[in-house]
Every structure is written in structure tokens, then in C-alpha cells.
Amino acid sequence: MDAVRLIATSRRALAGGADMPEMMAEVWQAQALAQAIGSRLAVSGPPELRGEALGLTELAGRGCGALDPPVLDPGDLRAAQLTELDDARQTLLCLGGLLGEVGMALVGMASAASDETTYWQCMEAIDAADESRDRVLEMLRKLAAREEVLPGRTEDSPTGV
């Protein structure tokens, strides 16, 4: 499935989360998806993005590691459904929005946490989501700079990657 569609699915699921365990599962899913997108960009994305994409992979992995992994059927893991990443810029724009929403959801969960363990898990995951979003913003800046230097070069052109 296309990255942008998976991100939209994650955003809807995060917005519709009803209770703390469901929200934690959606935050974990979003971080896992960011990790998969970072990995895909690090391997086959534009060369200018590969270092930042690798950093995104590591940071999003840290976000997953801060939270208890949810019990999911293998088919429910959105990150595993990632098959296409057609437009790096659009994907990064959408991913930045998702990571911002993840951070806000985590702040709400940390505020409502009834135990110290959950509170600190949320705090660590907030930090990872914030740093991941910073990487996404840096990749968007690099794409914009690339477009200024090479006008007319597009993601879809044979020399665009």
C-alpha cells in the first residue's frame, strides 16, 4: 500500500482512539510506520535524504522501543503493508503531520497516566516523535533545496532519484 494512504489510515486511527491501550497501540503503529518509511528512503530515496532517513529510522525505532508493543495480528501491522513510496515530498509532509499528532496524543496520555511507568514511556516516546519530526522537516528542506538547484527535475523522472 502507498505510504500516504497508510499515513492517512494511521491519522484516522489515532484520532479515533478510545482508551489508553488503544491510543498507545496507535502511537506505536505510527512510530513503526515512520521507521519503515525512513528505512525505505534510506535505501532507495533521493541521495540527499539518505542520511536523514537513516536517522529517522533509528529515532522512530527508539519511539517504538519506549512503548510496550501492542498485540497485533501480522496483517494489522501498517508498517508491513508499505509497498509504495511514490512521492517523497508528499509522504514526508503527511508523515510530519502524523508525528505532530503522535506527540500531542502522547502529551495527553502522559497527563492522564495513572502510573509512573506509563508516564515515562510517554515522555520518552514524545522525545522520539519530536526528534523524528525534526528529521522529516530537515528532509523536506533538503528536497526544497534540491528543487531550487535542479528545476524541472521531478521524482518521477529517471534522473530524479
Coordinates of C-alpha atoms in Angstrom, one line a residue:
M1 CA 0.0 0.0 0.0
D2 CA 1.1 3.5 -0.7
A3 CA 2.8 5.4 2.2
V4 CA 0.5 8.4 2.0
R5 CA -2.6 6.1 2.3
L6 CA -1.0 4.3 5.3
I7 CA -0.3 7.6 7.0
A8 CA -3.9 8.7 6.5
T9 CA -5.1 5.4 8.0
S10 CA -2.8 6.0 11.0
R11 CA -4.0 9.5 11.4
R12 CA -7.7 8.4 11.4
A13 CA -7.0 5.6 13.8
L14 CA -5.1 7.9 16.2
A15 CA -7.9 10.4 16.2
G16 CA -10.4 7.7 16.9
G17 CA -8.5 6.0 19.7
A18 CA -11.0 5.5 22.6
D19 CA -8.9 4.5 25.5
M20 CA -5.2 4.5 26.7
P21 CA -4.3 1.0 25.5
E22 CA -5.8 1.7 22.0
M23 CA -4.0 5.1 21.8
M24 CA -0.7 3.5 22.8
A25 CA -1.2 0.9 20.1
E26 CA -1.8 3.6 17.5
V27 CA 1.2 5.6 18.6
W28 CA 3.3 2.5 18.4
Q29 CA 1.9 1.8 14.9
A30 CA 2.7 5.4 13.8
Q31 CA 6.3 5.1 15.0
A32 CA 6.7 1.8 13.3
L33 CA 5.4 3.3 10.1
A34 CA 7.8 6.2 10.4
Q35 CA 10.6 3.7 10.9
A36 CA 9.6 1.8 7.7
I37 CA 9.3 5.0 5.7
G38 CA 12.7 6.1 6.9
S39 CA 14.2 2.7 6.0
R40 CA 12.7 2.8 2.5
L41 CA 14.0 6.4 1.9
A42 CA 17.4 5.4 3.3
V43 CA 17.7 2.5 0.8
S44 CA 16.0 3.9 -2.3
G45 CA 15.2 7.5 -1.8
P46 CA 16.9 10.6 -3.2
P47 CA 20.6 10.5 -2.3
E48 CA 20.3 13.8 -0.4
L49 CA 17.9 12.3 2.1
R50 CA 19.6 9.0 2.9
G51 CA 21.5 10.1 5.9
E52 CA 18.5 11.9 7.5
A53 CA 16.3 8.9 6.5
L54 CA 18.6 6.6 8.4
G55 CA 18.4 8.8 11.4
L56 CA 14.6 8.8 11.1
T57 CA 14.6 5.0 11.1
E58 CA 16.7 4.9 14.3
L59 CA 14.6 7.6 16.1
A60 CA 11.3 6.0 15.2
G61 CA 12.7 2.7 16.3
R62 CA 13.5 4.3 19.6
G63 CA 9.9 5.6 19.8
C64 CA 8.7 2.0 19.3
G65 CA 11.1 0.7 21.9
A66 CA 9.9 3.2 24.5
L67 CA 6.4 1.7 24.4
D68 CA 5.2 -1.8 25.0
P69 CA 4.5 -3.3 21.6
P70 CA 0.8 -3.9 21.0
V71 CA -0.6 -7.4 20.4
L72 CA -1.4 -7.3 16.7
D73 CA -2.2 -9.8 14.0
P74 CA 0.6 -9.7 11.4
G75 CA -1.8 -8.4 8.8
D76 CA -2.7 -5.4 11.1
L77 CA 0.8 -4.0 11.2
R78 CA 0.6 -1.0 8.9
A79 CA 4.4 -0.7 8.5
A80 CA 4.4 -4.2 7.0
Q81 CA 1.9 -3.1 4.4
L82 CA 4.2 -0.4 3.0
T83 CA 4.8 -1.3 -0.6
E84 CA 5.0 2.1 -2.4
L85 CA 6.6 5.4 -1.7
D86 CA 5.9 7.2 -4.9
D87 CA 6.3 10.9 -3.9
A88 CA 8.9 11.5 -1.2
R89 CA 7.8 15.1 -0.6
Q90 CA 4.1 14.3 -0.2
T91 CA 5.0 11.3 2.0
L92 CA 7.2 13.5 4.3
L93 CA 4.6 16.2 4.5
C94 CA 2.0 13.7 5.6
L95 CA 4.4 11.9 8.0
G96 CA 5.4 15.2 9.6
G97 CA 1.7 15.9 10.3
L98 CA 1.3 12.4 11.8
L99 CA 4.3 12.7 14.0
G100 CA 3.0 16.0 15.3
E101 CA -0.3 14.4 16.1
V102 CA 1.5 11.5 17.8
G103 CA 3.3 14.0 20.0
M104 CA 0.1 15.7 21.0
A105 CA -1.6 12.4 21.8
L106 CA 1.4 11.3 23.9
V107 CA 1.2 14.6 25.9
G108 CA -2.4 13.9 26.6
M109 CA -1.7 10.3 27.6
A110 CA 1.2 11.4 29.8
S111 CA -1.1 13.9 31.6
A112 CA -3.7 11.2 32.2
A113 CA -1.2 8.4 33.1
S114 CA -2.2 6.7 36.4
D115 CA 1.3 5.2 36.9
E116 CA 4.8 6.4 36.7
T117 CA 5.9 3.7 34.2
T118 CA 3.3 4.9 31.6
Y119 CA 4.2 8.5 32.2
W120 CA 7.9 7.9 31.5
Q121 CA 7.1 5.7 28.5
C122 CA 5.1 8.6 27.1
M123 CA 7.8 11.1 27.8
E124 CA 10.4 9.0 26.0
A125 CA 8.1 8.4 23.1
I126 CA 7.3 12.2 22.9
D127 CA 11.0 12.9 22.6
A128 CA 11.4 10.3 19.9
A129 CA 8.4 11.6 18.0
D130 CA 9.7 15.2 18.2
E131 CA 13.2 14.3 17.0
S132 CA 11.7 12.1 14.2
R133 CA 9.6 15.1 13.1
D134 CA 12.7 17.2 13.1
R135 CA 14.3 14.7 10.7
V136 CA 11.3 14.8 8.5
L137 CA 11.4 18.6 8.4
E138 CA 15.1 18.5 7.5
M139 CA 14.4 16.1 4.7
L140 CA 11.7 18.4 3.4
R141 CA 14.3 21.3 3.5
K142 CA 16.8 19.2 1.5
L143 CA 14.1 18.4 -1.1
A144 CA 13.2 22.0 -1.4
A145 CA 16.9 23.0 -1.9
R146 CA 17.3 20.2 -4.4
E147 CA 14.3 21.5 -6.4
E148 CA 15.8 25.0 -6.4
V149 CA 19.2 23.8 -7.7
L150 CA 17.7 21.4 -10.3
P151 CA 14.4 22.9 -11.6
G152 CA 12.5 20.7 -13.9
R153 CA 13.8 17.5 -12.2
T154 CA 11.0 15.6 -10.7
E155 CA 10.6 12.5 -8.5
D156 CA 9.1 10.6 -11.5
S157 CA 11.9 11.3 -13.9
P158 CA 14.6 8.7 -14.5
T159 CA 17.2 11.0 -13.1
G160 CA 15.0 12.3 -10.3
V161 CA 16.3 9.9 -7.7

